[in-house]
Amino acid sequence: MTTWTRRHIISLADFVPDEYNTVLQTAASFREVLSRRVKKVPTLQGIVVATLFFEPSTRTRNSFELAAKRLSADTLSFTPGTSALTKGETILDTALTYLAMGTNIMVIRHREAGVPLAIANEMDRLQSQVSVLNAGDGQHEHPSQALLDLFTICSLLDPDLPRLELLKDKKIAIVGDILHSRVARSNIWSLTASGAEVHLAGPPTLLPKLFASWGMAHEASPGVPPTRENSPLAITHYPLPMTQGKLFLDWDIEPALQNADFVMTLRLQKERMTQHLLPSLREYHQRYGITRDRLKLCQPNVKVLHPGPVNRGVEISSDLMDDPQFSLISQQVTSGVAVRMALLYLIGSGKA
């Protein structure tokens, strides 16, 4: 594994293959730890991990907190509704308060894009050595979810040595509300880096043409994390020049699913929709919902993923969601703890 030098994990836009493989193989070692009777190691003993979640979360927050505890770190949990934010304190002042308490790693989720990066920049300005991990910011990115998706798929292909190159030339369809999905944005970076053929599918209102400039902007400014302003993630129907992968847009679901090896379906984020972007949930399911019949277009051993929470009977049929022959959803949740242990270990092991 390569030597890890990254202090913060804000975006996957500038991740390189060695970093992906380091995360995957570190997560594999922690997966073994989690299979033991005593599921705890002293790796981050004495390290303080604060989960600063400014918007609701079940899987991500609990997964990070459990991962920190499995590594023997001390944890601090932040709840905005009972915090000094209700008295007028700023987000940055909240972060500085946790810094003064001796926090070493801040795991941050916020409904606005750019908040984790702003806090990371402030920590660097203060030369604090604090690491910031983006647990989802607005419509920007969700790196740990994309990494656990990657780990889930690669572990299925090779349980002993999950690695990026296993996905080369695999076809992966990402279906649903891509416009509002930070998970989709992070998954596009990781999956195209692997050399997979990635198809985005959804109604035009949730997958607009202006997505085309996203890959182009990254090529023009490599290493600069995309924002809603500099890269709207607009994909067209032709492949974009992104690293090793191939990226396509499909407004009809059938071409995206044809011979697909994996299907990622995304939640309709109704709370982020400020306009009437869909006629009805019923019509959406009829046109884009993942069902057993639609999976017949895919490879015989196709697997289905969903980052959760799931709107049963909308993005995916309820019976398919619970079918272990096709569904990897529970494996994603399990993988999340191992992957987040790996991320906390990689950015935190030099802080003791």
Coordinates of C-alpha atoms in Angstrom, one line a residue:
M1 CA 0.0 0.0 0.0
T2 CA 1.1 3.5 -0.8
T3 CA 2.1 5.9 2.0
W4 CA -0.9 8.0 3.0
T5 CA -0.3 11.8 2.9
R6 CA -3.8 13.2 2.7
R7 CA -4.9 15.1 5.9
H8 CA -8.5 15.8 4.8
I9 CA -11.0 13.9 2.8
I10 CA -13.3 16.4 1.2
S11 CA -13.7 15.1 -2.4
L12 CA -12.8 12.2 -4.6
A13 CA -12.2 14.4 -7.6
D14 CA -8.4 14.3 -7.1
F15 CA -8.0 10.8 -5.6
V16 CA -5.5 8.6 -7.5
P17 CA -5.7 4.8 -8.0
D18 CA -3.1 4.1 -5.2
E19 CA -5.2 6.0 -2.7
Y20 CA -8.3 4.0 -3.7
N21 CA -6.5 0.8 -3.3
T22 CA -5.0 1.8 0.0
V23 CA -8.6 2.5 1.3
L24 CA -9.9 -0.8 -0.1
Q25 CA -7.1 -2.9 1.4
T26 CA -7.1 -1.1 4.7
A27 CA -10.9 -1.6 4.9
A28 CA -10.4 -5.3 4.1
S29 CA -8.1 -5.7 7.1
F30 CA -10.7 -4.0 9.4
R31 CA -13.4 -6.2 8.0
E32 CA -11.4 -9.1 9.4
V33 CA -11.3 -7.3 12.8
L34 CA -15.1 -6.9 12.7
S35 CA -15.5 -10.6 12.3
R36 CA -13.7 -11.4 15.6
R37 CA -15.4 -11.9 18.9
V38 CA -13.7 -8.8 20.3
K39 CA -14.4 -6.2 17.6
K40 CA -12.0 -3.5 18.9
V41 CA -8.4 -2.5 18.3
P42 CA -6.4 0.2 20.1
T43 CA -5.3 2.0 16.9
L44 CA -6.7 5.4 17.7
Q45 CA -6.7 5.3 21.5
G46 CA -6.4 8.8 22.8
I47 CA -7.7 10.4 19.5
V48 CA -10.9 12.5 19.7
V49 CA -13.4 12.1 16.8
A50 CA -16.2 14.7 16.7
T51 CA -19.2 14.0 14.4
L52 CA -20.6 17.4 13.5
F53 CA -23.8 16.6 11.6
F54 CA -25.8 19.7 10.8
E55 CA -28.5 17.7 9.0
P56 CA -30.3 14.4 9.9
S57 CA -28.5 11.1 9.3
T58 CA -28.9 7.5 10.5
R59 CA -26.5 5.3 8.6
T60 CA -23.6 7.7 8.1
R61 CA -23.5 9.1 11.5
N62 CA -23.9 5.8 13.4
S63 CA -21.4 4.2 11.0
F64 CA -18.8 6.8 11.7
E65 CA -19.4 6.7 15.5
L66 CA -19.2 2.9 15.6
A67 CA -16.1 3.0 13.5
A68 CA -14.4 5.4 15.8
K69 CA -15.3 3.3 18.9
R70 CA -14.0 0.1 17.2
L71 CA -10.7 2.0 16.8
S72 CA -10.8 2.9 20.5
A73 CA -11.1 6.7 19.8
D74 CA -13.1 9.0 22.1
T75 CA -16.2 10.4 20.4
L76 CA -18.1 13.7 20.6
S77 CA -21.5 14.0 19.0
F78 CA -23.1 17.2 17.9
T79 CA -26.8 17.8 17.5
P80 CA -27.8 21.2 16.0
G81 CA -31.2 21.4 17.6
T82 CA -29.8 21.4 21.1
S83 CA -26.6 23.3 20.4
A84 CA -25.5 26.9 20.6
L85 CA -26.5 27.3 17.0
T86 CA -30.0 28.0 18.2
K87 CA -28.5 31.0 20.1
G88 CA -26.8 32.5 17.1
E89 CA -23.4 30.8 17.2
T90 CA -21.8 30.4 13.7
I91 CA -20.8 27.0 12.2
L92 CA -17.2 28.1 12.2
D93 CA -17.3 29.1 15.9
T94 CA -18.9 25.7 16.6
A95 CA -15.9 24.0 14.9
L96 CA -13.5 26.2 16.9
T97 CA -15.2 25.1 20.1
Y98 CA -14.6 21.5 19.3
L99 CA -11.0 22.3 18.4
A100 CA -10.6 23.9 21.8
M101 CA -11.9 20.6 23.4
G102 CA -9.0 18.8 21.8
T103 CA -10.7 17.2 18.8
N104 CA -8.3 15.5 16.3
I105 CA -10.8 14.5 13.6
M106 CA -14.0 16.3 12.6
V107 CA -16.5 14.4 10.5
I108 CA -18.9 17.0 9.0
R109 CA -22.2 16.8 7.3
H110 CA -24.1 19.9 6.1
R111 CA -26.9 20.7 3.7
E112 CA -24.8 23.4 2.0
A113 CA -21.9 22.5 -0.3
G114 CA -18.5 23.7 0.8
V115 CA -18.9 23.7 4.6
P116 CA -16.4 20.9 5.3
L117 CA -13.9 22.5 3.0
A118 CA -14.3 25.9 4.7
I119 CA -13.7 24.3 8.1
A120 CA -10.7 22.3 6.8
N121 CA -9.2 25.5 5.4
E122 CA -9.7 27.2 8.8
M123 CA -8.1 24.3 10.6
D124 CA -5.1 24.5 8.2
R125 CA -4.9 28.3 8.7
L126 CA -4.6 27.8 12.4
Q127 CA -2.0 25.1 11.9
S128 CA -4.1 22.8 14.1
Q129 CA -3.3 19.5 12.5
V130 CA -7.0 18.6 12.8
S131 CA -8.3 16.4 9.9
V132 CA -11.7 17.0 8.4
L133 CA -13.7 14.3 6.7
N134 CA -16.7 15.2 4.5
A135 CA -19.7 13.1 5.5
G136 CA -21.9 14.7 2.8
D137 CA -22.2 18.4 1.9
G138 CA -25.2 19.7 -0.1
Q139 CA -25.1 18.7 -3.7
H140 CA -21.4 18.4 -3.8
E141 CA -20.0 15.0 -2.6
H142 CA -20.3 12.1 -0.2
P143 CA -16.8 10.5 -0.4
S144 CA -17.2 7.8 2.3
Q145 CA -20.5 6.5 0.7
A146 CA -18.8 6.1 -2.7
L147 CA -15.8 4.4 -1.1
L148 CA -18.0 1.9 0.7
D149 CA -19.9 1.3 -2.5
L150 CA -16.6 0.6 -4.2
F151 CA -15.5 -1.7 -1.4
T152 CA -18.8 -3.6 -1.5
I153 CA -18.5 -4.2 -5.3
C154 CA -14.7 -5.0 -5.3
S155 CA -15.1 -7.4 -2.3
L156 CA -17.8 -9.3 -4.1
L157 CA -15.4 -9.7 -7.1
D158 CA -12.4 -10.6 -4.9
P159 CA -13.0 -11.0 -1.2
D160 CA -9.3 -11.5 -0.4
L161 CA -7.9 -8.6 -2.3
P162 CA -10.4 -5.9 -3.3
R163 CA -8.8 -3.4 -5.7
L164 CA -9.7 -0.8 -8.2
E165 CA -8.7 -2.6 -11.4
L166 CA -11.4 -5.3 -10.7
L167 CA -13.9 -2.9 -12.2
K168 CA -12.2 -2.2 -15.5
D169 CA -14.6 -2.6 -18.4
K170 CA -17.5 -3.5 -16.0
K171 CA -20.7 -1.7 -16.9
I172 CA -22.4 0.1 -14.0
A173 CA -25.7 2.0 -14.2
I174 CA -26.5 4.8 -11.8
V175 CA -30.3 5.4 -11.9
G176 CA -32.5 8.1 -10.4
D177 CA -32.2 11.6 -8.9
I178 CA -28.7 12.4 -10.1
L179 CA -29.3 16.1 -10.1
H180 CA -29.6 16.3 -6.3
S181 CA -27.3 13.4 -5.4
R182 CA -23.9 14.0 -3.8
V183 CA -23.5 10.2 -3.7
A184 CA -23.7 10.1 -7.5
R185 CA -21.1 12.7 -7.9
S186 CA -18.6 10.9 -5.7
N187 CA -19.4 7.6 -7.3
I188 CA -18.7 9.0 -10.8
W189 CA -15.2 10.0 -9.7
S190 CA -14.4 6.6 -8.2
L191 CA -16.0 4.4 -10.8
T192 CA -14.5 6.2 -13.8
A193 CA -11.1 6.1 -12.1
S194 CA -11.5 2.3 -12.1
G195 CA -12.0 2.1 -15.8
A196 CA -15.6 1.1 -15.6
E197 CA -18.2 2.1 -18.1
V198 CA -20.7 4.3 -16.2
H199 CA -24.2 5.1 -17.4
L200 CA -26.3 7.7 -15.8
A201 CA -30.0 7.3 -16.2
G202 CA -33.0 9.4 -15.2
P203 CA -35.7 11.7 -16.3
P204 CA -34.4 14.9 -18.0
T205 CA -35.5 17.0 -15.1
L206 CA -33.2 15.1 -12.8
L207 CA -30.4 14.6 -15.3
P208 CA -30.2 17.9 -17.3
K209 CA -27.9 18.5 -20.3
L210 CA -25.9 21.0 -18.4
F211 CA -24.2 18.1 -16.7
A212 CA -21.8 18.0 -19.6
S213 CA -19.4 20.7 -18.4
W214 CA -18.5 18.8 -15.2
G215 CA -16.0 16.4 -16.6
M216 CA -14.7 19.1 -18.9
A217 CA -14.1 21.4 -16.0
H218 CA -12.2 18.8 -14.1
E219 CA -10.0 18.2 -17.2
A220 CA -9.3 21.9 -17.4
S221 CA -8.5 22.3 -13.7
P222 CA -7.3 18.9 -12.4
G223 CA -7.1 18.7 -8.6
V224 CA -9.8 21.4 -8.1
P225 CA -12.8 19.9 -6.4
P226 CA -15.9 20.6 -8.4
T227 CA -18.6 22.9 -7.1
R228 CA -22.1 23.7 -8.2
E229 CA -20.7 26.8 -9.9
N230 CA -17.6 25.5 -11.7
S231 CA -18.9 22.1 -12.6
P232 CA -22.6 21.5 -12.7
L233 CA -22.1 17.8 -13.5
A234 CA -23.7 18.0 -16.8
I235 CA -23.3 14.8 -18.8
T236 CA -24.3 14.4 -22.4
H237 CA -25.0 11.3 -24.4
Y238 CA -21.4 10.9 -25.5
P239 CA -18.5 9.8 -23.3
L240 CA -16.5 12.4 -21.4
P241 CA -12.7 12.6 -21.1
M242 CA -12.5 11.6 -17.5
T243 CA -9.5 9.6 -16.3
Q244 CA -9.7 6.0 -17.5
G245 CA -13.5 5.5 -17.5
K246 CA -16.3 6.1 -19.9
L247 CA -19.3 8.1 -18.9
F248 CA -22.7 8.2 -20.7
L249 CA -26.1 9.7 -20.2
D250 CA -29.3 7.9 -20.9
W251 CA -32.8 9.4 -20.5
D252 CA -34.3 6.0 -21.1
I253 CA -33.5 3.3 -18.6
E254 CA -33.2 0.4 -21.0
P255 CA -29.8 1.4 -22.7
A256 CA -28.3 2.0 -19.2
L257 CA -29.4 -1.4 -17.9
Q258 CA -28.5 -3.4 -21.1
N259 CA -25.8 -5.9 -20.0
A260 CA -25.0 -4.0 -16.8
D261 CA -23.0 -5.8 -14.2
F262 CA -24.1 -3.5 -11.3
V263 CA -27.1 -1.2 -10.9
M264 CA -27.0 1.7 -8.3
T265 CA -30.4 3.2 -7.7
L266 CA -30.7 6.6 -5.9
R267 CA -33.3 8.0 -3.6
L268 CA -35.6 10.7 -4.9
Q269 CA -34.6 13.6 -2.7
K270 CA -38.0 15.2 -2.4
E271 CA -36.7 17.5 0.4
R272 CA -34.3 19.1 -2.0
M273 CA -36.7 19.6 -4.9
T274 CA -38.0 23.2 -5.0
Q275 CA -39.9 22.7 -8.3
H276 CA -42.3 20.1 -9.6
L277 CA -39.7 17.9 -11.3
L278 CA -41.8 14.7 -11.6
P279 CA -45.5 14.1 -12.6
S280 CA -45.9 11.5 -9.8
L281 CA -44.0 8.8 -7.9
R282 CA -46.1 6.2 -9.6
E283 CA -45.1 7.3 -13.0
Y284 CA -41.4 7.6 -11.9
H285 CA -41.5 3.9 -10.8
Q286 CA -43.1 2.8 -14.0
R287 CA -40.4 4.5 -16.1
Y288 CA -37.3 4.3 -13.9
G289 CA -38.0 1.9 -11.0
I290 CA -35.7 -1.1 -10.7
T291 CA -37.8 -4.3 -10.9
R292 CA -37.1 -8.0 -11.6
D293 CA -38.4 -7.6 -15.1
R294 CA -36.0 -4.7 -15.8
L295 CA -33.1 -6.6 -14.4
K296 CA -33.6 -9.2 -17.2
L297 CA -31.8 -6.6 -19.4
C298 CA -28.7 -6.9 -17.3
Q299 CA -26.1 -9.6 -16.9
P300 CA -27.5 -12.8 -15.3
N301 CA -25.5 -12.2 -12.1
V302 CA -26.3 -8.5 -11.8
K303 CA -26.3 -6.9 -8.3
V304 CA -28.3 -3.9 -7.1
L305 CA -27.1 -1.2 -4.7
H306 CA -28.8 1.7 -3.0
P307 CA -27.2 4.2 -0.5
G308 CA -30.4 4.5 1.6
P309 CA -32.7 5.4 2.9
V310 CA -34.9 3.7 0.4
N311 CA -38.4 4.7 -0.8
R312 CA -39.8 1.2 -1.2
G313 CA -41.8 0.7 -4.4
V314 CA -40.5 3.9 -5.9
E315 CA -36.8 3.6 -6.7
I316 CA -36.8 -0.2 -6.3
S317 CA -39.5 -2.8 -5.8
S318 CA -39.8 -3.9 -2.2
D319 CA -39.4 -7.6 -3.0
L320 CA -36.2 -7.0 -5.0
M321 CA -34.7 -4.9 -2.2
D322 CA -35.0 -7.8 0.2
D323 CA -33.8 -10.5 -2.2
P324 CA -30.2 -11.5 -1.3
Q325 CA -29.7 -13.0 -4.8
F326 CA -29.7 -9.4 -6.2
S327 CA -29.5 -6.9 -3.4
L328 CA -26.2 -5.7 -1.9
I329 CA -28.0 -3.1 0.3
S330 CA -27.3 -4.8 3.6
Q331 CA -23.7 -5.5 2.6
Q332 CA -23.3 -1.8 1.9
V333 CA -24.3 -0.9 5.5
T334 CA -21.9 -3.5 6.9
S335 CA -19.1 -2.4 4.5
G336 CA -19.6 1.2 5.8
V337 CA -18.2 0.5 9.2
A338 CA -15.0 -1.1 7.8
V339 CA -14.5 1.6 5.2
R340 CA -15.0 4.4 7.7
M341 CA -12.6 2.6 10.1
A342 CA -10.1 2.7 7.3
L343 CA -10.6 6.4 6.6
L344 CA -10.4 7.4 10.3
Y345 CA -7.3 5.2 10.7
L346 CA -5.5 6.7 7.6
I347 CA -6.1 10.3 8.5
G348 CA -5.7 9.8 12.2
S349 CA -2.9 7.3 12.8
G350 CA -0.3 10.0 12.8
K351 CA -2.0 12.2 15.4
A352 CA -1.3 10.1 18.5

